[in-house]
Every structure is written in structure tokens, then in C-alpha cells.
Coordinates of C-alpha atoms in Angstrom, one line a residue:
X1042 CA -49.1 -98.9 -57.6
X1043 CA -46.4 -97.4 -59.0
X1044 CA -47.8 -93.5 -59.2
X1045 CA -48.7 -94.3 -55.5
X1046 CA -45.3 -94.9 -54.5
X1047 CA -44.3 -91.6 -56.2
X1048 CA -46.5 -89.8 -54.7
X1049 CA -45.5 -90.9 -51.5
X1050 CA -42.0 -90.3 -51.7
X1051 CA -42.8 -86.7 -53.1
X1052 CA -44.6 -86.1 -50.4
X1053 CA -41.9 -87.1 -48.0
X1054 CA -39.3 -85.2 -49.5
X1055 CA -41.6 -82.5 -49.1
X1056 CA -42.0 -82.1 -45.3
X1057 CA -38.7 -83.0 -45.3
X1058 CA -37.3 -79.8 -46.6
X1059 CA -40.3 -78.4 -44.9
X1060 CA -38.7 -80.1 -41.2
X1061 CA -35.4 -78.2 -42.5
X1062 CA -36.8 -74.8 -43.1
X1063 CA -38.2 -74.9 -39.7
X1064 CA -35.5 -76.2 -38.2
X1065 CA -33.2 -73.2 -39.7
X1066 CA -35.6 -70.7 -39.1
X1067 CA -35.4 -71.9 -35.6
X1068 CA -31.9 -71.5 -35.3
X1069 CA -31.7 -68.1 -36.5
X1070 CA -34.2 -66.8 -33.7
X1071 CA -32.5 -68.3 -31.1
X1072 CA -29.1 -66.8 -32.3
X1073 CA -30.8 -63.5 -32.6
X1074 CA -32.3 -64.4 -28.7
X1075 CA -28.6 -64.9 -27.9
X1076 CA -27.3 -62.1 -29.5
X1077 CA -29.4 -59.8 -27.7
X1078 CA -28.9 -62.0 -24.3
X1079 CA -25.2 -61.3 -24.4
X1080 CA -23.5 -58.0 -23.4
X1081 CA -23.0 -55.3 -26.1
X1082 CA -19.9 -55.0 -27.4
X1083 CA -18.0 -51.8 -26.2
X1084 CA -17.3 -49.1 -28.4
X1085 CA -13.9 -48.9 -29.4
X1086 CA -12.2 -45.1 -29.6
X1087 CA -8.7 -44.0 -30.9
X1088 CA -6.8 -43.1 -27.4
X1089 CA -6.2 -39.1 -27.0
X1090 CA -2.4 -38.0 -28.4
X1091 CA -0.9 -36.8 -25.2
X1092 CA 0.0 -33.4 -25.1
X1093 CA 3.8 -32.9 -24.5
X1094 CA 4.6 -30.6 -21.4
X1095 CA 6.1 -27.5 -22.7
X1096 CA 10.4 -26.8 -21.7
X1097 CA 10.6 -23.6 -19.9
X1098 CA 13.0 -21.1 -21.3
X1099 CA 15.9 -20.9 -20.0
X1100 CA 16.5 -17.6 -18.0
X1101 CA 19.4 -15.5 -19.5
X1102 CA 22.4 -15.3 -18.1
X1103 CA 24.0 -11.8 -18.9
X1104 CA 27.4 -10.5 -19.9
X1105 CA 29.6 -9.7 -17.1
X1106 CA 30.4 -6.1 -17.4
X1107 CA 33.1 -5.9 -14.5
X1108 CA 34.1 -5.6 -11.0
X1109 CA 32.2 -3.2 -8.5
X1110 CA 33.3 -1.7 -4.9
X1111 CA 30.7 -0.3 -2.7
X1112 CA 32.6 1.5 -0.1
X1113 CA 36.0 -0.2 0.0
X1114 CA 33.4 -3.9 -0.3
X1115 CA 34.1 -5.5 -3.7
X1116 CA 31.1 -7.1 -4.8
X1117 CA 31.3 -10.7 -5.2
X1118 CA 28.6 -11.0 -8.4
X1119 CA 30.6 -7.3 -9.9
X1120 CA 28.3 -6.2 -12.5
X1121 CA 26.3 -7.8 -15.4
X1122 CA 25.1 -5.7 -18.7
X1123 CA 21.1 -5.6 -19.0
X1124 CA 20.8 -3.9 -22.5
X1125 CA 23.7 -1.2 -21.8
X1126 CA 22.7 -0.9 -18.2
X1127 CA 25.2 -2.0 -15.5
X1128 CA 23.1 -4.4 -12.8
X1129 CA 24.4 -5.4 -9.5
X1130 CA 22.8 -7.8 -7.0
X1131 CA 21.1 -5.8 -4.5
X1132 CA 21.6 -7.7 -1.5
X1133 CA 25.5 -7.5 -2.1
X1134 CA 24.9 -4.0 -2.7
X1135 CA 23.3 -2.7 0.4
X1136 CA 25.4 -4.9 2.9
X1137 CA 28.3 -2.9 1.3
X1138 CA 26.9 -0.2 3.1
X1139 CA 25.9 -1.6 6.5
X1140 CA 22.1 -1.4 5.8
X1141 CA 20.0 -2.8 7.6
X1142 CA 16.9 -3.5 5.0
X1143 CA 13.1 -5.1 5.3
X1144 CA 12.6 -7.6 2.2
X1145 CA 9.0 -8.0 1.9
X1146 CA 8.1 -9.9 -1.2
X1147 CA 9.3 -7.8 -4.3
X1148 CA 10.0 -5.1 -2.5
X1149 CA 13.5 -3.8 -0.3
X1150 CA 12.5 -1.3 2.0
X1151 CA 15.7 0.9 4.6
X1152 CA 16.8 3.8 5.8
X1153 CA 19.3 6.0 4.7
X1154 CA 20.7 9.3 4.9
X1155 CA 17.6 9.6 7.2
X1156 CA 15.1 9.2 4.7
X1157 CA 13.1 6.3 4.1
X1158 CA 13.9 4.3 1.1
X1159 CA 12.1 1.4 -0.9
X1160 CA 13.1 -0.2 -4.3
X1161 CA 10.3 -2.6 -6.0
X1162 CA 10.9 -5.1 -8.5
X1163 CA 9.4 -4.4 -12.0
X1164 CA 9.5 -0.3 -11.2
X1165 CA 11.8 1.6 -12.3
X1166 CA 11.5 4.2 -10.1
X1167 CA 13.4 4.9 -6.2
X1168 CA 10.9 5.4 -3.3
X1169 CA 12.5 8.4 -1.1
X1170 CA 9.9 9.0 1.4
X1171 CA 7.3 8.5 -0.8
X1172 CA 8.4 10.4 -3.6
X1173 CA 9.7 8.8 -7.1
X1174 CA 12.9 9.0 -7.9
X1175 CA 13.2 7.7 -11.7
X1176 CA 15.9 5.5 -12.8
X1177 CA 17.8 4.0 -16.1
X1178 CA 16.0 0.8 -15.6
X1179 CA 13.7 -1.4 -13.8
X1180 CA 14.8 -3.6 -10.7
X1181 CA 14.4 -7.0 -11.3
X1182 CA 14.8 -10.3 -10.6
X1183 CA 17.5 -12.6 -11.8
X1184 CA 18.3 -15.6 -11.2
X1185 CA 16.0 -15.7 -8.0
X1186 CA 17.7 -12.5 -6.3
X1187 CA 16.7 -8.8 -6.9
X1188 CA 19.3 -6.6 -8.9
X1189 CA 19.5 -3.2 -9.1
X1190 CA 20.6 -0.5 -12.0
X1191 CA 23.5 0.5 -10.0
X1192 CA 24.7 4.1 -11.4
X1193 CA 20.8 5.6 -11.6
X1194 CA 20.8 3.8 -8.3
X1195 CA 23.8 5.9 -7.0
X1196 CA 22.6 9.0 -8.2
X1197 CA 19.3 8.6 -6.6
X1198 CA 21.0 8.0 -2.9
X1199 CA 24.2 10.7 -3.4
X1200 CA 26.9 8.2 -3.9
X1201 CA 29.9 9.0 -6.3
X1202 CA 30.1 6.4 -9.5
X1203 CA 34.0 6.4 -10.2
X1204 CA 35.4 4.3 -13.4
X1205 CA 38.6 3.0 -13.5
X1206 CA 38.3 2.5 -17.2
X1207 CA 41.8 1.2 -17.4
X1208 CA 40.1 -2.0 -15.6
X1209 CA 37.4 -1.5 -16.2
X1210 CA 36.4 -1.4 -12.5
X1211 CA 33.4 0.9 -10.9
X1212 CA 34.0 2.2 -7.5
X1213 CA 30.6 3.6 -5.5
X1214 CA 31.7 5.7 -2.6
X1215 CA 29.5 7.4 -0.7
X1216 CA 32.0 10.2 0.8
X1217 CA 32.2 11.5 -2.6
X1218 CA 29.0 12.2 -3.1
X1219 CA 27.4 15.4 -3.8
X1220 CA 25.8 16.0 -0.8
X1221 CA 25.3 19.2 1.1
X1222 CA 27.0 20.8 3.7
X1223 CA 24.8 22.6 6.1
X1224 CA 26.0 26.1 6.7
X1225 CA 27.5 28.2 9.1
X1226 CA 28.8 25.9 11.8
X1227 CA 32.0 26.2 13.2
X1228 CA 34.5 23.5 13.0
X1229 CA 38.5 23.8 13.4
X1230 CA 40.9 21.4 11.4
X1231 CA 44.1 20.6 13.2
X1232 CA 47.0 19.6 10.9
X1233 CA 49.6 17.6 12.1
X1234 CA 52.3 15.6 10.3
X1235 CA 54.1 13.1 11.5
X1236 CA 54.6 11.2 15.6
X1237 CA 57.7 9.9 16.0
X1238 CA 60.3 10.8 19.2
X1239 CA 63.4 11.2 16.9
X1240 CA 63.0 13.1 13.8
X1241 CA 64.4 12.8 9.6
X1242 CA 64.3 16.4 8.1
X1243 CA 62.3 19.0 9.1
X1244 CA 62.2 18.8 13.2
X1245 CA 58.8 21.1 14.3
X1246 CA 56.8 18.3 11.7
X1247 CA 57.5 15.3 14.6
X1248 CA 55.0 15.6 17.1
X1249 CA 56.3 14.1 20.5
X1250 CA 54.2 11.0 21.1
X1251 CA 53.9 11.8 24.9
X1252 CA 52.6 15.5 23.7
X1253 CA 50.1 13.7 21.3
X1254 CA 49.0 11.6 24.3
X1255 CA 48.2 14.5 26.1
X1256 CA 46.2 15.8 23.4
X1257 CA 44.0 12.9 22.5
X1258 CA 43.1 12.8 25.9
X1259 CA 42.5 16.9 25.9
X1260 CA 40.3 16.2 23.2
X1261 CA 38.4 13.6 25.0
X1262 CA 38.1 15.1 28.3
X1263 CA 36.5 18.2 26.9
X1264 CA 34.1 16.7 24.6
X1265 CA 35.4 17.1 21.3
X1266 CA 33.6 15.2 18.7
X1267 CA 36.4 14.0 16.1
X1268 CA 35.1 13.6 12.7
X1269 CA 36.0 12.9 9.8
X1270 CA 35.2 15.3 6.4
X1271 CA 32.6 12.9 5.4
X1272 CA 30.4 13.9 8.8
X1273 CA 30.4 17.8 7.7
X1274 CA 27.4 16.2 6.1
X1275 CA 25.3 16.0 9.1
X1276 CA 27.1 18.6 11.1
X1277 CA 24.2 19.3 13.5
X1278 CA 24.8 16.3 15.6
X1279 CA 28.0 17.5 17.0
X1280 CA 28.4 19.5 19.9
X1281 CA 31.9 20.1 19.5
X1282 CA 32.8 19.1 16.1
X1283 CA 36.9 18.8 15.3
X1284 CA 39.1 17.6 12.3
X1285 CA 42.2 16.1 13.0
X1286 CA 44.1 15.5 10.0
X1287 CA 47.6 14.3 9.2
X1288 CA 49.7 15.3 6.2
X1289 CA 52.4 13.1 3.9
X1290 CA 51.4 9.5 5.1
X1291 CA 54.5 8.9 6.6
X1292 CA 55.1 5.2 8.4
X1293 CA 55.6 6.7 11.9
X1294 CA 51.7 7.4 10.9
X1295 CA 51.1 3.8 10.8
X1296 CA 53.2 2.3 13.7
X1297 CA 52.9 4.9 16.4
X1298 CA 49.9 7.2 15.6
X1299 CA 47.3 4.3 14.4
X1300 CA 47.7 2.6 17.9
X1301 CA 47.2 5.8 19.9
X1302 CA 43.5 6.4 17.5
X1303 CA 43.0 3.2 18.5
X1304 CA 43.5 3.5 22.2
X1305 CA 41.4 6.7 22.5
X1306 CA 38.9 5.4 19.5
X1307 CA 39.5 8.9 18.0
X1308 CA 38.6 9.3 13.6
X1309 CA 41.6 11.0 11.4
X1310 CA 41.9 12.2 8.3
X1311 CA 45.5 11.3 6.7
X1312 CA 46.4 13.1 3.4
X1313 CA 48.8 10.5 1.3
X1314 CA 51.3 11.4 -1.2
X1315 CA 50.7 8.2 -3.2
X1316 CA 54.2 8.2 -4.5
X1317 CA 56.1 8.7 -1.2
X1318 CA 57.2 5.5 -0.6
X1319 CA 58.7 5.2 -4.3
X1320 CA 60.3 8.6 -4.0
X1321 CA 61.7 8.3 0.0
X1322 CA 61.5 4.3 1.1
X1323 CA 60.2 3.4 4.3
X1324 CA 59.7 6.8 5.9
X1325 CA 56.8 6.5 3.8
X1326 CA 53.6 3.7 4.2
X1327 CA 53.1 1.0 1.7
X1328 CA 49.9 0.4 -0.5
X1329 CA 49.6 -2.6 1.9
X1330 CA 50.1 -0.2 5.3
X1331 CA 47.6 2.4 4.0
X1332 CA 45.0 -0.3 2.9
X1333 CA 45.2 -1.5 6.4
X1334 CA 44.7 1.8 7.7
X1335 CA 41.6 2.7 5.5
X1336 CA 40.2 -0.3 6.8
X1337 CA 40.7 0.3 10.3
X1338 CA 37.0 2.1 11.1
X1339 CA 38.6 5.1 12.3
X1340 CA 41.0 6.6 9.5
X1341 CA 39.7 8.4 6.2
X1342 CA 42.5 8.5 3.4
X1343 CA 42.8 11.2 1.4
X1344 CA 45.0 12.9 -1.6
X1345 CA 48.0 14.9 -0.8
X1346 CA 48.8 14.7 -4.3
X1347 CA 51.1 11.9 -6.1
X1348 CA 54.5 14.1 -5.7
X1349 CA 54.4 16.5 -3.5
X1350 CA 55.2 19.2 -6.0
X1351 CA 54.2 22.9 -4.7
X1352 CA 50.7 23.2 -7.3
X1353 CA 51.7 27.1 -7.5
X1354 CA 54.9 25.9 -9.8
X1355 CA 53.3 23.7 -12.4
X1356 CA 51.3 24.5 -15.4
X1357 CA 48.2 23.5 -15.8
X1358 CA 48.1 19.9 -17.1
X1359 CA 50.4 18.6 -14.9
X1360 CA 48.8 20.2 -12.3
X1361 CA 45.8 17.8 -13.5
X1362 CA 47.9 14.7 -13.0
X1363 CA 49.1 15.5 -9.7
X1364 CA 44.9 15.6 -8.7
X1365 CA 44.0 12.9 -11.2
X1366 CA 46.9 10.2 -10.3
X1367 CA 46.4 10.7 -6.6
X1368 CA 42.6 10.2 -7.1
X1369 CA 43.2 6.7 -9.0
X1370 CA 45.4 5.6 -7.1
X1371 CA 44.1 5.9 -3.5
X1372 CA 40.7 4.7 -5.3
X1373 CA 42.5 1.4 -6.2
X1374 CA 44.0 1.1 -3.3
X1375 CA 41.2 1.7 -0.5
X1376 CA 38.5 0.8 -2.8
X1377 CA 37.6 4.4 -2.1
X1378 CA 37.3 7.3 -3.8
X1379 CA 38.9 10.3 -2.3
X1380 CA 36.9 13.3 -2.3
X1381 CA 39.4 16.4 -0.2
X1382 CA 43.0 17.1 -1.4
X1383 CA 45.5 18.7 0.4
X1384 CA 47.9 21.1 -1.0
X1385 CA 51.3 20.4 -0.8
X1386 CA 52.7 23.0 1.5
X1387 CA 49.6 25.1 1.1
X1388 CA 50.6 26.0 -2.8
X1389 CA 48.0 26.5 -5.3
X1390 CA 47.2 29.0 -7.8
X1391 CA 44.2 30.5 -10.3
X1392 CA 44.4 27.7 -12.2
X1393 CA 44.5 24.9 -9.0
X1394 CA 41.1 26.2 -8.1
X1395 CA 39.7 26.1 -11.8
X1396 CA 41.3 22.3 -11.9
X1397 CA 40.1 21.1 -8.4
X1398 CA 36.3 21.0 -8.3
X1399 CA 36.5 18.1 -11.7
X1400 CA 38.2 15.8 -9.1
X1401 CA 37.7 16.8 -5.5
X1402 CA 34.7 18.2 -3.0
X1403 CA 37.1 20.3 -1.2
X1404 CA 40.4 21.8 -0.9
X1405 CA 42.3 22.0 2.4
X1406 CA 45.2 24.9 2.9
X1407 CA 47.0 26.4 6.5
X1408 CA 46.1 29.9 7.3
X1409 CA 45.5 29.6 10.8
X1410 CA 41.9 30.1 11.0
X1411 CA 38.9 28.4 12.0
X1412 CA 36.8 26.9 9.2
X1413 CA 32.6 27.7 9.1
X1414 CA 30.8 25.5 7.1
X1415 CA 29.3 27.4 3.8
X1416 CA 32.7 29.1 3.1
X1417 CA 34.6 28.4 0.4
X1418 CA 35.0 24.9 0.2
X1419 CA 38.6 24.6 -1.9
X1420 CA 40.2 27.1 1.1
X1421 CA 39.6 25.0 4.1
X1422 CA 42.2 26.4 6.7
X1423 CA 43.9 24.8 9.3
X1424 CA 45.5 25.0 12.8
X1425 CA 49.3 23.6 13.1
X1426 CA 50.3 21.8 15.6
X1427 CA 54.3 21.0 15.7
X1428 CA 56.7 19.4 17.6
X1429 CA 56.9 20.7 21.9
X1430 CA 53.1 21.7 21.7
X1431 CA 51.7 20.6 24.4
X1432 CA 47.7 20.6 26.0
X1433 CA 47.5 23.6 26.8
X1434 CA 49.2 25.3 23.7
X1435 CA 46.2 23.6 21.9
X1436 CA 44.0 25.0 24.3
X1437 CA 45.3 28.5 24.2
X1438 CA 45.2 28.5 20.4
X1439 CA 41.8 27.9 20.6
X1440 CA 40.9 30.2 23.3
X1441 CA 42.7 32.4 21.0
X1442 CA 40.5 32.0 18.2
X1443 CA 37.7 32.2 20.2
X1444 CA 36.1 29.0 19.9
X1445 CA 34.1 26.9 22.4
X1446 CA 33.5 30.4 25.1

């Protein structure tokens, strides 16, 4: 009875633990079953490192190397050092010189001199008509605008690069450039001195304003085409070419003759002595009067030396000064370098015309005599007109010399 009892509860504890085993093995299919029922669990990745957006470089900004005048214009942006090469901004540049240019993408394209012209960022080379012209650097862009090598530049279109290198200054005039002068043309310089009813010194050198009335209007009635020394360039558009020039730079220049140019819209050449007023006082102009002058449209200043000294009497160096002090200072005064000089009373010697061509283009005497184009240029001669000539002496003296038949 006992055994029997035992064997009975073995047996229940058996299926017991045999219940459990199923039951657990149950459980872990249906988790499994679940498992796979529910969604996957996403992979997880390291987010990308962002890549930083690289600073742009700063462009340059260049040492300034110094003012620059194009043609009496000073530059507003002067000059800036690329390397050792003096830049200037080219639209600056060719509005000093009244150009009229074609910007299409890198490249400025104009005319000048009558020939076609065109510049092109990143060459470094000047397009005359097609043919290369090299220069000192390329043309670039800086700071948005196009720049230019400004000397190599000059070269390549025949305008003069003057230093001041007291200041440091560059003055670009294209008057004094080497240019040529087409030959054999005929073309009379008058010289004349000062306008003025009542006279200082030397009476015949006051013209009578009524007489120079009657000869502006002379001049215009018969077609004379008044020009300044700068025109000899291109000669062969004139019919009747004349040069009326007018020595000392006296005041009487300024308040009586400037209005009268004016009035008949006639171009003069006046020949300063650039230390009159210091020597003389108010017969002579100021640096203000003959800034105002040169900026008029229709008078050329030019050198009649700094003193006035006859050139035949000085030795040679100061000979020099008397060219190079009028040259600097009519340069800083006009913003243009002068390019013809004037002897004083017509006095010059050996050693003037050895001197002359380092600073000037040409050299204007008396004599009397018609100038033709191709002669010497350092003995320009001239016609004198003084005080009581009238019209018709002017036109006699030219009949006389044979011109205009």
C-alpha cells in the first residue's frame, strides 16, 4: 500500500515537470513567433562628419606706389605696386583721355590715334589693330575692376611717362609723346606777346586789343585752322593750318586775351616764364591764373624758361636748369608735361641745342620765316606781330611770304 502510494506520487511529479517542459518550450516558440512578427530593428550608423566650407582667400590689397595725372586728370585710385610694376585702374585711366571704350567681358576695346585698340585681362600684350604690342605685365583684375601696367601701357600708345620723383608723382601726357610729325606741310607761327591798351616797358610787345580783334576775326573769316603744337601730329586734316602763340605769360594774357579765345573759340599756345610772377608781381599770371588757363580747352602752356635769361649767356648746366625747372614746374602746375620751349629773346647756342632734345620735342626761335613740317624741329621760326599791326599788315606779311596763293 505504501510502495503504491510512492509510485503514484513519482509518477505525478513526473508529468508534472513534464507539463513544465512543455509549457516552457511553448513559450520560447511563441517569443521566437513574436520576434519575427515584429519589425526589424533599424540599423544604427555613426552620422557623416560634416565637411567645413573652405574661407576664401582674401584678395591682396597692394602697396600704394603714388599719385598719377593723365592729361592734367589726377587719378583718383593713383597707382598700386604689382611686383615692381606700377598699376592703375583702367577705367580712371582712359576717361582721363576722353575715350570712349567697349567693355566686353575681359576685354576693353577703343580707338585711338586712329587705330584700333584692345587690352584683355590675363595678356600681357596691347592689341593695335591686330598686332601685339608686349608689355611689363599682364592686365588684370583687382578688386572687381581691370588695371592696367601704366608706363608699358604708355609706351605702347605714344604718351610721355614724367616722374616727379621729388613726390613721387607720375604725370602721363600725351602731347609729349614721341610721335611723328608728317613732313613737308606748311604751317606759320605768329608770336605775339602781350594785349593790353596801355603798355609797362617795351611798347611794340602790347598788341592793341581792337587790332587783335580784327585779327581773330581775319583768321576766322579766311579759314585758318588754329592749332595748337600738339595737332602738327595729324597735320593733314587742316586746310589752312596756323600757330598762334604768345610769349612771357603776362596777366593782360589772362584778363583780356583768354576772353577774346574765348569769343572766337580760337586754340593758343602761351610760353610761361614760370618765375615771372616772383621776379615782376602782377604783370605776370599766378600758378592759380595759368592753371585756369590750361584748363580752359583752348590754351596749351608751354616753357619760356624759369628766368628769362638769354640761353646764349649761360654755361651749360645752368642752361639745364633753366629747361629742367620750367619743365617741373609747369608739369606740377597743369598736370601737364610741356613738350616746346621758347627761347628767351630767340638766344641759344651749340650747347642749347645739345641740352634741348633730353627735355623738349621742339624748340621755337623768331627769324621771320614760315615753318615746313620735317625741318629742324629745335629752329621753329616765327612771324611777329607788335603793337599798330593791323589786318591787313598780317595779311600782307603773309602774301609776302607767299603762303595760301
Amino acid at each position: 500500500m505504501i510502495k503504491s502510494k510512492r509510485f503514484r506520487r513519482t509518477v505525478l511529479l513526473l508529468l508534472i515537470a513534464a507539463l513544465l517542459a512543455l509549457s516552457a518550450c511553448t513559450g520560447r516558440e511563441r517569443a521566437a513567433d513574436i520576434m519575427e512578427e515584429a519589425e526589424p530593428t533599424p540599423e544604427i550608423t555613426a552620422a557623416p562628419t560634416p565637411v567645413p566650407t573652405p574661407t576664401p582667400t582674401p584678395e591682396p590689397d597692394y602697396p600704394a606706389m603714388g599719385p598719377v595725372t593723365v592729361d592734367g586728370t589726377l587719378l583718383a585710385s593713383g597707382s598700386v605696386a604689382i611686383g615692381e610694376i606700377a598699376y592703375v585702374s583702367a577705367a580712371e585711366y582712359l576717361d582721363a583721355l576722353g575715350l570712349a571704350v567697349t567693355e566686353k567681358g575681359d576685354t576693353l576695346s577703343f580707338t585711338w590715334r586712329k587705330s584700333e585698340i584692345s587690352l584683355t585681362v590675363g595678356r600681357d600684350d596691347l592689341l593695335r589693330d591686330g598686332a601685339a604690342q608686349k608689355l611689363d605685365g599682364d592686365v588684370l583684375r583687382y578688386h572687381g575692376e581691370i588695371w592696367l601696367p601704366v608706363r608699358s601701357v604708355n609706351a605702347a600708345l605714344v604718351i610721355s611717362s614724367f616722374d616727379d620723383e621729388e613726390n613721387n608723382h607720375l604725370y602721363c601726357t600725351p602731347g609729349a609723346g614721341d610721335w611723328a610729325v608728317p613732313e613737308g606741310y606748311t604751317v606759320p607761327v605768329i608770336m605775339y606777346h602781350g594785349v593790353d591798351d596801355y603798355y609797362h616797358d617795351n611798347e611794340e610787345l602790347y598788341c592793341l586789343r581792337k587790332d587783335i580783334l580784327e585779327q581773330f576775326q581775319y583768321y576766322v573769316d579766311n579759314g585758318f585752322d588754329c592749332i595748337w603744337f600738339e595737332d602738327l601730329e595729324h597735320i593733314e586734316d587742316y586746310e589752312k593750318p596756323i600757330i598762334l602763340t604768345f610769349d612771357d605769360g603776362m596777366t593782360n594774357n589772362y584778363t583780356n586775351l583768354l576772353p577774346l579765345l574765348k569769343q572766337f573759340n580760337l586754340k593758343a599756345t602761351f610760353f610761361v616764364i614760370t618765375n615771372g610772377y616772383e621776379k615782376w608781381g602782377n604783370m605776370y599770371m599766378t600758378d592759380e591764373m595759368i592753371k585756369e588757363v590750361s584748363e580752359c580747352g583752348l590754351v596749351s602752356i608751354q616753357s619760356h624758361s624759369h628766368s628769362h635769361a638769354e640761353m646764349h649767356t649761360l654755361s651749360v648746366l645752368a642752361q639745364t636748369k633753366e629747361l629742367a625747372q620750367s619743365k617741373m614746374r609747369i608739369t606740377r602746375i597743369t598736370g601737364k608735361e610741356p613738350f616746346v620751349f621758347c627761347y628767351p629773346r630767340g638766344s641759344w647756342n651749340i650747347y642749347t641745342l645739345q641740352e634741348i632734345p633730353n627735355y623738349y620735342r621742339f624748340g621755337v626761335d623768331m627769324g621771320g620765316k614760315v615753318y615746313v613740317t620735317g625741318s629742324d624741329p629745335f629752329k621753329i621760326t616765327r612771324f611777329y606781330i607788335k603793337r599798330y599791326y593791323t589786318a591787313q599788315n598780317v595779311d600782307e606779311m603773309f602774301q609776302r611770304a607767299g603762303l595760301y596763293q
